[in-house]
Amino acid sequence: MRLDKALTLNDVDEDFWYCKGENLKSLKRFEEAIDCFSKAIKLNVDDHGSWKQKGYCLDKLKKYEQAVE
């Protein structure tokens, strides 16, 4: 995966983490996607797209309380 290569070179770009999360989400690998969205959020707490997608993945995993938080 090209994003993995990009992340080995620059793991402080929230856009890379977001894109990787989106790819994993599309593969229904929600736990891994949540980790990526969380990393993007850690780098930029105002990254609304990552917050939204993390909530979506938590909802898909029926982790409703975490999704609401």
Coordinates of C-alpha atoms in Angstrom, one line a residue:
M1 CA 0.0 0.0 0.0
R2 CA 1.4 3.3 -1.0
L3 CA 0.1 5.0 2.1
D4 CA 2.1 2.7 4.3
K5 CA 5.2 3.8 2.4
A6 CA 4.2 7.5 2.7
L7 CA 3.6 7.0 6.4
T8 CA 7.1 5.5 6.9
L9 CA 8.5 8.7 5.4
N10 CA 6.1 11.1 7.1
D11 CA 4.0 9.9 10.0
V12 CA 2.9 13.3 11.1
D13 CA 0.7 14.2 8.2
E14 CA -2.9 13.8 9.3
D15 CA -4.1 13.6 5.7
F16 CA -2.1 10.4 5.2
W17 CA -3.7 8.8 8.3
Y18 CA -7.2 10.0 7.2
C19 CA -6.7 8.4 3.7
K20 CA -5.5 5.2 5.2
G21 CA -8.5 5.1 7.5
E22 CA -10.8 5.7 4.6
N23 CA -9.2 2.8 2.7
L24 CA -9.5 0.5 5.7
K25 CA -13.1 1.6 6.3
S26 CA -14.0 0.7 2.7
L27 CA -12.6 -2.8 3.3
K28 CA -14.8 -3.0 6.5
R29 CA -11.6 -3.2 8.6
F30 CA -13.2 -0.8 11.1
E31 CA -10.9 -1.4 14.1
E32 CA -7.8 -0.6 12.0
A33 CA -9.6 2.4 10.5
I34 CA -10.4 3.8 13.9
D35 CA -6.7 3.6 14.8
C36 CA -5.9 5.7 11.8
F37 CA -8.6 8.2 12.4
S38 CA -7.5 8.5 16.0
K39 CA -3.9 9.2 14.9
A40 CA -5.2 11.9 12.5
I41 CA -7.2 13.5 15.3
K42 CA -4.2 13.4 17.6
L43 CA -2.2 15.4 15.0
N44 CA -5.1 17.8 14.4
V45 CA -7.9 17.9 17.0
D46 CA -10.0 20.0 14.6
D47 CA -9.9 17.4 11.8
H48 CA -13.7 17.1 11.6
G49 CA -13.6 14.5 8.8
S50 CA -11.6 12.1 11.0
W51 CA -14.0 12.6 13.9
K52 CA -17.0 11.9 11.7
Q53 CA -15.4 8.7 10.2
K54 CA -14.2 7.5 13.5
G55 CA -17.8 7.8 14.8
Y56 CA -19.1 6.0 11.7
C57 CA -16.7 3.1 12.3
L58 CA -17.6 2.9 16.0
D59 CA -21.3 2.8 15.0
K60 CA -20.6 -0.1 12.6
L61 CA -18.9 -2.0 15.5
K62 CA -22.0 -1.2 17.7
K63 CA -19.8 0.8 20.1
Y64 CA -22.5 3.4 20.5
E65 CA -21.3 5.0 23.7
Q66 CA -17.8 5.5 22.3
A67 CA -19.3 6.9 19.1
V68 CA -21.4 9.4 21.0
E69 CA -18.3 10.6 23.0

